[in-house]
Coordinates of C-alpha atoms in Angstrom, one line a residue:
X1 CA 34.3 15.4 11.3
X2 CA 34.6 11.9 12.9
X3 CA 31.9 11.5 14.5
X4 CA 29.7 13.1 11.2
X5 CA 29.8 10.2 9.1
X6 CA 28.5 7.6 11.6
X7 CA 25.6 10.3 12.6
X8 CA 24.8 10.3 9.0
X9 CA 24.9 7.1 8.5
X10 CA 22.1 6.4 10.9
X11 CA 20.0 8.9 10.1
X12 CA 20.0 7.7 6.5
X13 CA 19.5 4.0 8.1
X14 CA 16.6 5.4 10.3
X15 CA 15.0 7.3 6.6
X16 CA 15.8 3.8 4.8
X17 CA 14.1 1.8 7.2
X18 CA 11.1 4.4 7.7
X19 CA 10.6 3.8 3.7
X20 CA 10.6 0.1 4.4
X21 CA 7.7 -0.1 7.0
X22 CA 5.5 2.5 4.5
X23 CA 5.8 0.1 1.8
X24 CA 5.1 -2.8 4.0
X25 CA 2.3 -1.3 5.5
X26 CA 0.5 -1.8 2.4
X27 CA 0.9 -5.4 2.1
X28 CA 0.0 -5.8 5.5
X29 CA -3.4 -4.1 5.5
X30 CA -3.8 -6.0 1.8
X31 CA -3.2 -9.2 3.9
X32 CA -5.3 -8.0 6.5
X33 CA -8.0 -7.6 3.7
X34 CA -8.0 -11.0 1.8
X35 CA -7.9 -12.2 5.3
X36 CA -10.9 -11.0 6.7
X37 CA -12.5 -11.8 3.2
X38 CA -11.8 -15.1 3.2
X39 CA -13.0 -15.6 6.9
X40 CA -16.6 -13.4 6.7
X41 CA -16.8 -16.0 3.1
X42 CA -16.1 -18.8 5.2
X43 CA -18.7 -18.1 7.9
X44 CA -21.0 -17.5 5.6
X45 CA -21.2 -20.9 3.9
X46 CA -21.0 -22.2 7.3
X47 CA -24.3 -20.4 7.4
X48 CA -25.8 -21.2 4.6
X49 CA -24.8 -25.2 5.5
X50 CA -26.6 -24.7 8.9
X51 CA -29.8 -22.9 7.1
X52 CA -29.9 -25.8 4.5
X53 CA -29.9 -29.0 7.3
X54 CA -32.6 -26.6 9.5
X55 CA -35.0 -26.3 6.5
X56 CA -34.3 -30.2 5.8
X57 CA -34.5 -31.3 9.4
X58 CA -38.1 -29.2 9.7
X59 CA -39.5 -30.5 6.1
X60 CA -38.4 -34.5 7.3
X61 CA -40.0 -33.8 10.9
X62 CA -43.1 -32.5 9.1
X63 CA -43.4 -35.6 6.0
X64 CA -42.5 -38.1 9.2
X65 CA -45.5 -37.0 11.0
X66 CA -47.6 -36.8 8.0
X67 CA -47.1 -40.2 7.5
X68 CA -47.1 -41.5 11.2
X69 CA -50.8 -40.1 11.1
X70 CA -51.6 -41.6 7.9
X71 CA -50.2 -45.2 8.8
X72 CA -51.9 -44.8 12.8
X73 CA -55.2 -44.4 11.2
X74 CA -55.1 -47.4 9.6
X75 CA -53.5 -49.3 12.3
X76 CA -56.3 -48.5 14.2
X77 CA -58.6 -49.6 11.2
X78 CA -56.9 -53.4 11.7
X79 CA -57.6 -53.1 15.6
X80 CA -60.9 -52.9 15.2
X81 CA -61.2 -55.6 12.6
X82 CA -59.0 -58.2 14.0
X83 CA -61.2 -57.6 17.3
X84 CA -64.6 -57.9 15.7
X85 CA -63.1 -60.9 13.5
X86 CA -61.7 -63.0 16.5
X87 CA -65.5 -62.9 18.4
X88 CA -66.7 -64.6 14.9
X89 CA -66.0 -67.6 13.0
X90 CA -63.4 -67.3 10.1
X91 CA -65.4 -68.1 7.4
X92 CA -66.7 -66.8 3.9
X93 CA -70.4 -67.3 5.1
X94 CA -69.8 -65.8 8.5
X95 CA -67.8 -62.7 7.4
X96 CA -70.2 -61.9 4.8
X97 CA -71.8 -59.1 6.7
X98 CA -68.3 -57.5 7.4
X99 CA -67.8 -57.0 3.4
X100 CA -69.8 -53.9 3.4
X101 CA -67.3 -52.5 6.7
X102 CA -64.6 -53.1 4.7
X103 CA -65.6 -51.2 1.7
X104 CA -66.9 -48.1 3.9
X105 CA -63.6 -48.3 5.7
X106 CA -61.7 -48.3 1.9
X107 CA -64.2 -45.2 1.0
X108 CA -63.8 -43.1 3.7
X109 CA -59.9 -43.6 4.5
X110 CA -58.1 -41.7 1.2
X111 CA -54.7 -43.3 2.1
X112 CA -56.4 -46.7 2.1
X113 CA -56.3 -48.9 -1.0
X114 CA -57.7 -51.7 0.1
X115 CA -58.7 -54.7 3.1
X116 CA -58.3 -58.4 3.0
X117 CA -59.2 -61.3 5.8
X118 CA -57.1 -64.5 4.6
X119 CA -57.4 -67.7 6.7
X120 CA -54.8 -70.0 7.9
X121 CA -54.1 -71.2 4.5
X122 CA -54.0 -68.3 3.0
X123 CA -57.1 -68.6 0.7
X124 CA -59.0 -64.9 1.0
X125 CA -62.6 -65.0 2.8
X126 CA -63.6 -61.4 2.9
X127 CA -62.5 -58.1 1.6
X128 CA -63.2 -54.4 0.0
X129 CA -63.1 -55.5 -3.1
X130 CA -66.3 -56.2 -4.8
X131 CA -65.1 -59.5 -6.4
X132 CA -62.3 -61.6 -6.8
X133 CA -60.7 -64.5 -8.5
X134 CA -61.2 -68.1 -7.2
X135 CA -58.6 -69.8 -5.5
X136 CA -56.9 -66.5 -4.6
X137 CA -54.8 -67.3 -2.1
X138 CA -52.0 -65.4 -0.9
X139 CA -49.5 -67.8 1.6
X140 CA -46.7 -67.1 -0.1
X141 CA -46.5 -63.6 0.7
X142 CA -43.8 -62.6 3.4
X143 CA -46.1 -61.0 5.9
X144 CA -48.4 -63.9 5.8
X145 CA -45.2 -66.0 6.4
X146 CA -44.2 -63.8 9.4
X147 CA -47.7 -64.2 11.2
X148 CA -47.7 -67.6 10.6
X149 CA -44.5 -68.4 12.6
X150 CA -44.5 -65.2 14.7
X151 CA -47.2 -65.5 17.6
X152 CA -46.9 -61.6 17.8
X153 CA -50.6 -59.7 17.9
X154 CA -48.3 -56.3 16.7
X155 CA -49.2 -54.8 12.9
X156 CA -46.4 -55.6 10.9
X157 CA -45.7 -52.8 7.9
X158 CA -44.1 -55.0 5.4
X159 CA -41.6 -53.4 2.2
X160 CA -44.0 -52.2 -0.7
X161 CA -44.9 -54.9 -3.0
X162 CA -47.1 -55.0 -6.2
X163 CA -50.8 -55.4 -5.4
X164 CA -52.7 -59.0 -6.9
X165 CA -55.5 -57.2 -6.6
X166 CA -54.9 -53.9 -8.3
X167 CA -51.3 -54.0 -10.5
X168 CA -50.6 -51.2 -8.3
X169 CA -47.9 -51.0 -5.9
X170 CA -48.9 -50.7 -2.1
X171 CA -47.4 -50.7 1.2
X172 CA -48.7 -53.8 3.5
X173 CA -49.5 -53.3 7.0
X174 CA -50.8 -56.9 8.5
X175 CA -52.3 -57.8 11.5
X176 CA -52.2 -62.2 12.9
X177 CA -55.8 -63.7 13.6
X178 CA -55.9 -66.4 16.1
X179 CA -58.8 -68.4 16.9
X180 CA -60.5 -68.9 20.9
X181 CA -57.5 -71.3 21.8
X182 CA -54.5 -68.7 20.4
X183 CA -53.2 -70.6 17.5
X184 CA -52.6 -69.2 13.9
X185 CA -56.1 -68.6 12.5
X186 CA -55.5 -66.4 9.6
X187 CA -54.0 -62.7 8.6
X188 CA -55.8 -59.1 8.1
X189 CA -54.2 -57.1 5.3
X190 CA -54.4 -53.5 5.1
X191 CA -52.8 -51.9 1.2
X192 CA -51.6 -48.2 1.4
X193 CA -52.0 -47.0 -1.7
X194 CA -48.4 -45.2 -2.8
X195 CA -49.8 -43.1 -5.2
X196 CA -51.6 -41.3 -2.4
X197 CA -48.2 -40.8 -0.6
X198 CA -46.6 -39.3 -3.3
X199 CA -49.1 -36.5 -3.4
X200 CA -48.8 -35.8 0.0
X201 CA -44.7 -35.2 -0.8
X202 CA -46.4 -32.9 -4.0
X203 CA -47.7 -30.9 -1.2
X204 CA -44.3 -29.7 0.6
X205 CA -42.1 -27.1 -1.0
X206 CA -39.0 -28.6 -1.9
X207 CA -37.3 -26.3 -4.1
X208 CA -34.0 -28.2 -5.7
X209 CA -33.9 -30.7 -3.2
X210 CA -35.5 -34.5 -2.9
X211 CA -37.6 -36.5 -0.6
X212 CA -36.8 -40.3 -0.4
X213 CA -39.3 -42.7 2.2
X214 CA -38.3 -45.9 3.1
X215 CA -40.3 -48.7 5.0
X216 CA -38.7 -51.6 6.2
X217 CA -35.7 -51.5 4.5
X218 CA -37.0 -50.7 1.0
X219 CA -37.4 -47.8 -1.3
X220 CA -40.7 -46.7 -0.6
X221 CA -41.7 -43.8 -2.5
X222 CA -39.4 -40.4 -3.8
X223 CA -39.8 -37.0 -5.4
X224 CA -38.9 -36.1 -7.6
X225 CA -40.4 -39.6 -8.5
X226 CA -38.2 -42.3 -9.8
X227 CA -40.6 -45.5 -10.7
X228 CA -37.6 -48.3 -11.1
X229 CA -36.5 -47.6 -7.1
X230 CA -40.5 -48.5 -5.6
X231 CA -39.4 -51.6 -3.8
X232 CA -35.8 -52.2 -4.6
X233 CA -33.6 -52.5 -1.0
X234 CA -32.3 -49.5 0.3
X235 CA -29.3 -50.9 2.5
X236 CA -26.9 -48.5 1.3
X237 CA -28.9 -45.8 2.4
X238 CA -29.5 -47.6 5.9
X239 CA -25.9 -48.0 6.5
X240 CA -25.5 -44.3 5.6
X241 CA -28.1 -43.1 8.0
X242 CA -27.2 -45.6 11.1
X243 CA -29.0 -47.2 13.3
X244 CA -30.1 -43.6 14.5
X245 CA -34.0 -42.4 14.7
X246 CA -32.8 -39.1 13.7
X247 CA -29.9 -37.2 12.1
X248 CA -28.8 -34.5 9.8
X249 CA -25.0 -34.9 7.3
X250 CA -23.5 -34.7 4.1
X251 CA -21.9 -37.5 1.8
X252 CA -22.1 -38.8 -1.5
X253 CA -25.8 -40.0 -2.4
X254 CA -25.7 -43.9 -2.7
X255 CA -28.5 -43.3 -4.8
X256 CA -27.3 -40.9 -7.8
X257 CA -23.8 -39.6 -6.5
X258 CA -24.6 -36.4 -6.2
X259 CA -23.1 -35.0 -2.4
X260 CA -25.7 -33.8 -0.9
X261 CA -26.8 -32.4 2.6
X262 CA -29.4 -34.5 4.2
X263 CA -31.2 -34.6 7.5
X264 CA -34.0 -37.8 8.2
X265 CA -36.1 -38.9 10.4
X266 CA -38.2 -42.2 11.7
X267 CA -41.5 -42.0 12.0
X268 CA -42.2 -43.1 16.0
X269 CA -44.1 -46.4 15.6
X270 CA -43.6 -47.8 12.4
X271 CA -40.2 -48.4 10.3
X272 CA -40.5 -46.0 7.9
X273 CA -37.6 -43.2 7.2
X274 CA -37.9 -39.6 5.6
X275 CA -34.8 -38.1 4.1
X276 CA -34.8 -34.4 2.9
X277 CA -31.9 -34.2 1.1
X278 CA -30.6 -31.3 -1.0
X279 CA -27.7 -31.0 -3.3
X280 CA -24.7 -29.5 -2.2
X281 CA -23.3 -27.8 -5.1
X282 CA -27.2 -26.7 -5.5
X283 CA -27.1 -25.2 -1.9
X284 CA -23.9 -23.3 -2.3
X285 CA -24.4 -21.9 -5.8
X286 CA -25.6 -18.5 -4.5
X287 CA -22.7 -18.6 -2.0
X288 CA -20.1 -19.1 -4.8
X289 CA -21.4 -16.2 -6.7
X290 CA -21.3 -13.9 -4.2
X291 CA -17.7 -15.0 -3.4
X292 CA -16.8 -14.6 -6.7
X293 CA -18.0 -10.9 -6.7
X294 CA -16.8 -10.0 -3.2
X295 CA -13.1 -11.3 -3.7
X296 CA -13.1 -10.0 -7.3
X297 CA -13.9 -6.6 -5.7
X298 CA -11.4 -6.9 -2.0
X299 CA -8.9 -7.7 -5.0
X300 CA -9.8 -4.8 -7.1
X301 CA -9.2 -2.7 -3.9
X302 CA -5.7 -4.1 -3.4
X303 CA -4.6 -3.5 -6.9
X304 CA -6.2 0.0 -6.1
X305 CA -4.2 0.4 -2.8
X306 CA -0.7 -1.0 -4.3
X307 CA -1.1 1.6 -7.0
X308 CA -1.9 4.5 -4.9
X309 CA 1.0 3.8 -2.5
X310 CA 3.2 3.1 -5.4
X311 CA 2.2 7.0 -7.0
X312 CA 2.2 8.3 -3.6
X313 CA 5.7 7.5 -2.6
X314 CA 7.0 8.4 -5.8
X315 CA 5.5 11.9 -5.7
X316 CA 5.6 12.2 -1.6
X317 CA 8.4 14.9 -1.4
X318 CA 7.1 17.3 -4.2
X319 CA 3.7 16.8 -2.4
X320 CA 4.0 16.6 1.0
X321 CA 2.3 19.6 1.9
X322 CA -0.4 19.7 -0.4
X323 CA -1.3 15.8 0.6
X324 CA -1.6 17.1 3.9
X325 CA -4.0 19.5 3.0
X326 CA -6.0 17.9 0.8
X327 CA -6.0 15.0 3.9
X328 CA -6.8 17.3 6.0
X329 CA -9.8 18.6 3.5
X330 CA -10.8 15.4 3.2
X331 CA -11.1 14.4 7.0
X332 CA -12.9 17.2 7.4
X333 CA -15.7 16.4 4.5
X334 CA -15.8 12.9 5.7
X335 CA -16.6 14.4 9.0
X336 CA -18.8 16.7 7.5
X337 CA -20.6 14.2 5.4
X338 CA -20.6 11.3 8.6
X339 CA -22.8 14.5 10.0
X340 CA -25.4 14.7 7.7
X341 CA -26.0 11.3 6.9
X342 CA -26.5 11.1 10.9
X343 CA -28.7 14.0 10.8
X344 CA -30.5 12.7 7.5
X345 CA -31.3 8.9 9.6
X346 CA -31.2 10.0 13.1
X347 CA -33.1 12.1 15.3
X348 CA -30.9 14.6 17.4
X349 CA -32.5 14.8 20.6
X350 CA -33.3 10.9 21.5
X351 CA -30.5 9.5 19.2
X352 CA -33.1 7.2 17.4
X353 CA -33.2 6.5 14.3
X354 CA -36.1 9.0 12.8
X355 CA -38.9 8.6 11.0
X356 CA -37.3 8.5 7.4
X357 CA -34.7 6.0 8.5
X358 CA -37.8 4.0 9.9
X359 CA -40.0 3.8 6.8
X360 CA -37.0 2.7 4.8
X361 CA -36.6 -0.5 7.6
X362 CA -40.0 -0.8 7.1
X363 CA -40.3 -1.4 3.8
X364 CA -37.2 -4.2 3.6
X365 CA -38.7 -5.5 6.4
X366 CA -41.7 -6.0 5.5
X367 CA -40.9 -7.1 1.8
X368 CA -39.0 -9.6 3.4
X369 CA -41.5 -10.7 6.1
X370 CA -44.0 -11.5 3.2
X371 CA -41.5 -13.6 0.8
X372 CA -40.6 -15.9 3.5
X373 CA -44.1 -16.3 5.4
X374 CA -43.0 -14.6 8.6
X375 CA -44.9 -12.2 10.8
X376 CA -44.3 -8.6 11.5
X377 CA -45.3 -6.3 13.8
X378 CA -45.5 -2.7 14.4
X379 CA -46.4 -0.8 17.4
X380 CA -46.8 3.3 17.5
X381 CA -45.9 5.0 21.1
X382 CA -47.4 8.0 22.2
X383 CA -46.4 9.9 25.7
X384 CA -49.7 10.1 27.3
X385 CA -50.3 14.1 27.8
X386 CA -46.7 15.4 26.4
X387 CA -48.4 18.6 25.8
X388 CA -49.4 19.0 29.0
X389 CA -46.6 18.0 30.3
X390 CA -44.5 20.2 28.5
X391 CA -46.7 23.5 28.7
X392 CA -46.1 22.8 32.9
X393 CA -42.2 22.1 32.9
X394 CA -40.7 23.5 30.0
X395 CA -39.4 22.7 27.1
X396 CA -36.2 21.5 28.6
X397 CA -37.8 19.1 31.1
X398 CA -40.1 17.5 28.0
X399 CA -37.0 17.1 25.8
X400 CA -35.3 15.8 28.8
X401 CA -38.7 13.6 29.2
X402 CA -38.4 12.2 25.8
X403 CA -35.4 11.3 26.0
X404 CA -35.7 9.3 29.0
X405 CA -38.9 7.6 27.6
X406 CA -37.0 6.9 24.5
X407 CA -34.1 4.6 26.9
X408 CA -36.7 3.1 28.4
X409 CA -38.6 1.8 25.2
X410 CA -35.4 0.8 23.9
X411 CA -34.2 -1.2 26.8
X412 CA -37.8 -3.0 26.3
X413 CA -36.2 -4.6 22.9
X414 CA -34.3 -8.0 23.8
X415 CA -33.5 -8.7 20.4
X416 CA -31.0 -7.7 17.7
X417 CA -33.4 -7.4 15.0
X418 CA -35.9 -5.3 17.3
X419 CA -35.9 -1.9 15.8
X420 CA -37.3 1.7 17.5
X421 CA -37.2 5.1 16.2
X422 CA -38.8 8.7 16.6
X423 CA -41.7 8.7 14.7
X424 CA -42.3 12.5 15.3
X425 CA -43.1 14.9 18.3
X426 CA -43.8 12.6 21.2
X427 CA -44.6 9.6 19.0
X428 CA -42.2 6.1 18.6
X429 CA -42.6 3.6 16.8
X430 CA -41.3 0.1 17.4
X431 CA -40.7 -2.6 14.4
X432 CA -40.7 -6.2 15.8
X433 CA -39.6 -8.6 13.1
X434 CA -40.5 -12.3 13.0
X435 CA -43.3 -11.6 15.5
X436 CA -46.7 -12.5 15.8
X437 CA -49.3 -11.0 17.9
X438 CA -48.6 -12.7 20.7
X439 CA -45.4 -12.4 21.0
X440 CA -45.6 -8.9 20.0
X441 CA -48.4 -8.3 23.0
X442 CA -45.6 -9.2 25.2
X443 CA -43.0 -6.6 23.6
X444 CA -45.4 -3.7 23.4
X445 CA -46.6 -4.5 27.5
X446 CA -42.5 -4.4 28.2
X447 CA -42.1 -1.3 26.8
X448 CA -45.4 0.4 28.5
X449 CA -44.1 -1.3 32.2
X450 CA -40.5 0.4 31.3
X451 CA -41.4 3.8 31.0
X452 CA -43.8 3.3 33.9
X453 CA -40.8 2.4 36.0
X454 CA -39.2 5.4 35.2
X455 CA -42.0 7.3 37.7
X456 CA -41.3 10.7 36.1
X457 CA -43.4 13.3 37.8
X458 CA -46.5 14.3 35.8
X459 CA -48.7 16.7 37.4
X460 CA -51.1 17.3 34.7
X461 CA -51.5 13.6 34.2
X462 CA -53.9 11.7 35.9
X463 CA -51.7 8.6 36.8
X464 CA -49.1 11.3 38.4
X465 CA -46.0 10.0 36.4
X466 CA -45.0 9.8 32.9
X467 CA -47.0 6.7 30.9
X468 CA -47.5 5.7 27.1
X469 CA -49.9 4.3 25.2
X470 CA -49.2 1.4 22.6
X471 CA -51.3 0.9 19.0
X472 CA -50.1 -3.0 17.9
X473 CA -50.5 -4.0 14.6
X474 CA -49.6 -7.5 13.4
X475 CA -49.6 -8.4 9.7
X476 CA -49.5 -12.2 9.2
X477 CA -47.6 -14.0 6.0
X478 CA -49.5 -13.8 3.1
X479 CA -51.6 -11.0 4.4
X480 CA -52.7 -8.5 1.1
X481 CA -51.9 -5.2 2.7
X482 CA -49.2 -2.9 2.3
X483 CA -46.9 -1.0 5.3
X484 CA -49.4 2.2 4.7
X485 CA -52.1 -0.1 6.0
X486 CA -50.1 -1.9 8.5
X487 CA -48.9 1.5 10.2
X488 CA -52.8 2.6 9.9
X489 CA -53.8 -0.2 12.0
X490 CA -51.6 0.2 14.6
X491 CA -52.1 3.9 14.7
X492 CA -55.9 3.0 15.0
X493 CA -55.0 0.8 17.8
X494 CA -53.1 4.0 19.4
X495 CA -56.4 5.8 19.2
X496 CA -58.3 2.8 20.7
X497 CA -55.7 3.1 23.5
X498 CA -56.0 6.9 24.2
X499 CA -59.7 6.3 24.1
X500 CA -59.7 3.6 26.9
X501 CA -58.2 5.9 29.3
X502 CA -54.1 5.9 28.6
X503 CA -51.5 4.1 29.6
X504 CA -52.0 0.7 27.9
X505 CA -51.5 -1.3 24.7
X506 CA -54.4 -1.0 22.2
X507 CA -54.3 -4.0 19.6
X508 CA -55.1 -3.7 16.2
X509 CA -57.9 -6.4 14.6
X510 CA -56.0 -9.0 12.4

């Protein structure tokens, strides 16, 4: 009887602490839960951060070169005038004959406004205008100032300034003039005209986000368009971006405030910045949203999982048993039900997905493809002779055959988003998202040199071994034709394969 009590005692200990892990074991997998929430949320902004600064840093790169062409062409307009200029006397009389140049120059060149010849005093002696007032003189101007002292031949592309000529505001690029003995002659003056620069930034997608351009130092141009910035100094915005040619970050706008994420870049020759810029609270609005619902509904499920181990320990001794079969019932339907949702997507003998599976990838796909301008590809696979094949070996040997054909195609895709499945009979299919032709072309030759390399035995087959044949089908962004049509294409190309004697990859006609 002694030694009963402290038995007891510990088996009661042993039940109490048993209890105590159940109940714990709750909160831990709820931990475990909010956990992994919060870490697949935060990955994902990360992710939507990284896509933001790509889609800035690719829209900057494209505006910068825009622009470096835009500027280069007239650059080379001033190389060719100063040149025919200095052979000549700098006079109104003598550059007479290059008014008409000028004006064809202004005419043909969208981006140009308009051309001035000034001599060393700065009184004007020829330009595309067809008359101006007398006396015009322009020495006061900061370019001509810089040429003057500056014995440089290089163009100089000067902050935007308000046109004498026009009212308009323009962006300067000048050019220095000396005379046969190299001293200070006079300046050529080329005018960008800044409305034309702001409908080249009308022609880039921008979606919430903003495009600022400075030149030398100044707020150039910026949509969405704000008039009282054209010329002001930009130095806060230079200190923000660095001395750097390039750059992506995210800070507080010293323009309205707003944080945003911005990436810029400097065009090569001239001083001119682009900055794509888009709001950050803009960027991550989708983001918050779907945190909201995703953490509203991990939550939902611990509330759920508290009050179902809260009912189940209270009722776990009258119940035992019947839990255990209804857990046991349960295991087995999920089982059950794991079975035919493998059977309903996946073919049995290959393991690929089959053909219903496919046509539902398809369609996402392809939806997708054609909202964010991106090629997709399809190719259809056909065993060369299967019939043949498997009137000679069997049907074991041609399942076994299709099976190894279908390991072999599959080890031809590199990439995750690469998808194959069993089309039907001896037929694959292979879905190459984000893939043009020729990239495609590549894909579809893999897969044919793959199940060549098997060198299956194929008596009935000319070649000796096992081969395919490949129908490719590309359907570029913006295409107007549907999967039906895409799938037709590339089974058309199949044919045009099977036709050419086997064993090679037939390409569909864009």
């Amino acid at each position: 009887m002694d030694d009963a009590g402290p038995t007891n005692r510990l088996v009661e200990r042993r039940g109490w602490n048993g209890k105590l892990w159940v109940r714990w074991r709750v909160y831990l997998v709820m931990l475990a839960l909010l956990a992994t929430n919060t870490a697949l949320l935060w990955q994902d902004r990360h992710r939507v951060l990284e896509h933001t600064h790509v889609a800035n840093t690719n829209l900057a790169h494209a505006v910068s070169e825009r622009l470096e062409g835009a500027i280069a062409q007239v650059d080379q307009i001033l190389d060719a005038l100063v040149y025919e200029i200095e052979r000549s006397e700098l006079s109104a009389a003598a550059l007479a004959p290059l008014q008409p140049i000028l004006v064809n120059h202004v005419a043909r060149t969208e981006q140009l406004k308009g051309l001035f010849v000034y001599d060393a005093t700065g009184a004007w002696v020829a330009t595309s205008e067809p008359t101006w007032p007398a006396g015009a003189n322009n020495a006061d101007r900061p370019y001509f100032k810089h040429h003057k002292d500056n014995q440089s031949g290089l163009v100089l592309l000067g902050p935007p300034i308000v046109s004498r000529s026009s009212g308009r505001w323009v962006l300067p690029l000048s050019r220095r003039l000396n005379d046969r003995d190299g001293a200070f002659a006079g300046v050529v003056l080329a005018t960008l005209d800044l409305e034309h620069v702001r409908h080249v930034l009308d022609r880039f997608t921008l979606g919430g986000g903003a495009i600022t351009v400075l030149a030398a130092g100044h707020h150039m141009t910026r949509r969405p368009f704000v008039g009282a910035d054209v010329g002001k100094s930009a130095r806060a915005v230079m200190d923000l971006l660095g001395p750097h040619a390039s750059g992506s970050g995210d800070a507080r706008s010293p323009i309205d405030g707003v944080t945003r994420l911005y990436s810029f870049e400097k065009t090569r020759s001239y001083p001119v910045r682009v900055i794509v810029a888009a709001a950050k609270a803009e960027a991550l609005r989708g983001w918050w949203l779907n945190s909201l619902l995703q953490s509203t509904w991990v939550l939902l499920l611990c509330i759920v999982l508290k009050r179902g181990n809260d009912y189940t320990r209270k009722a776990m001794r009258q119940r035992r048993e019947a839990e255990e079969r209804i857990r046991s019932a349960h295991s087995a339907l999920a089982q059950a039900n794991q079975s035919l949702e493998k059977l309903a997507q996946f073919d049995e003998l290959t393991g690929l997905p089959n053909r219903r599976y496919f046509s539902r990838r398809l369609a996402k796909t392809f939806k997708q493809a054609q909202r964010d301008g991106r090629p997709t590809s399809a190719a259809m696979v056909d065993v060369d002779h299967f019939k043949k094949y498997n009137d000679h070996y069997g049907h074991v040997e041609g399942d076994r055959c299709l099976q190894l054909v279908a390991q072999a195609l599959q080890s031809a895709l590199q990439r995750p988003d690469d998808f194959i499945a069993r089309y039907g009979g001896e037929e694959f299919v292979l879905l190459l998202r984000d893939t043009d032709a020729r990239g495609a072309a590549v894909v579809a030759e893999a897969a044919r040199a793959a199940v060549a390399r098997l060198a299956l035995p194929h008596a009935m087959s000319e070649l000796g071994v096992v081969s395919v044949s490949l129908g490719l089908a590309t359907a570029s962004p913006g295409a107007k034709e549907d999967t039906a049509t895409l799938i037709q294409r590339a089974d058309a190309a199949l044919y045009m394969a099977k036709q050419q004697g086997r064993n090679r990859v037939g390409v569909s006609d864009p």
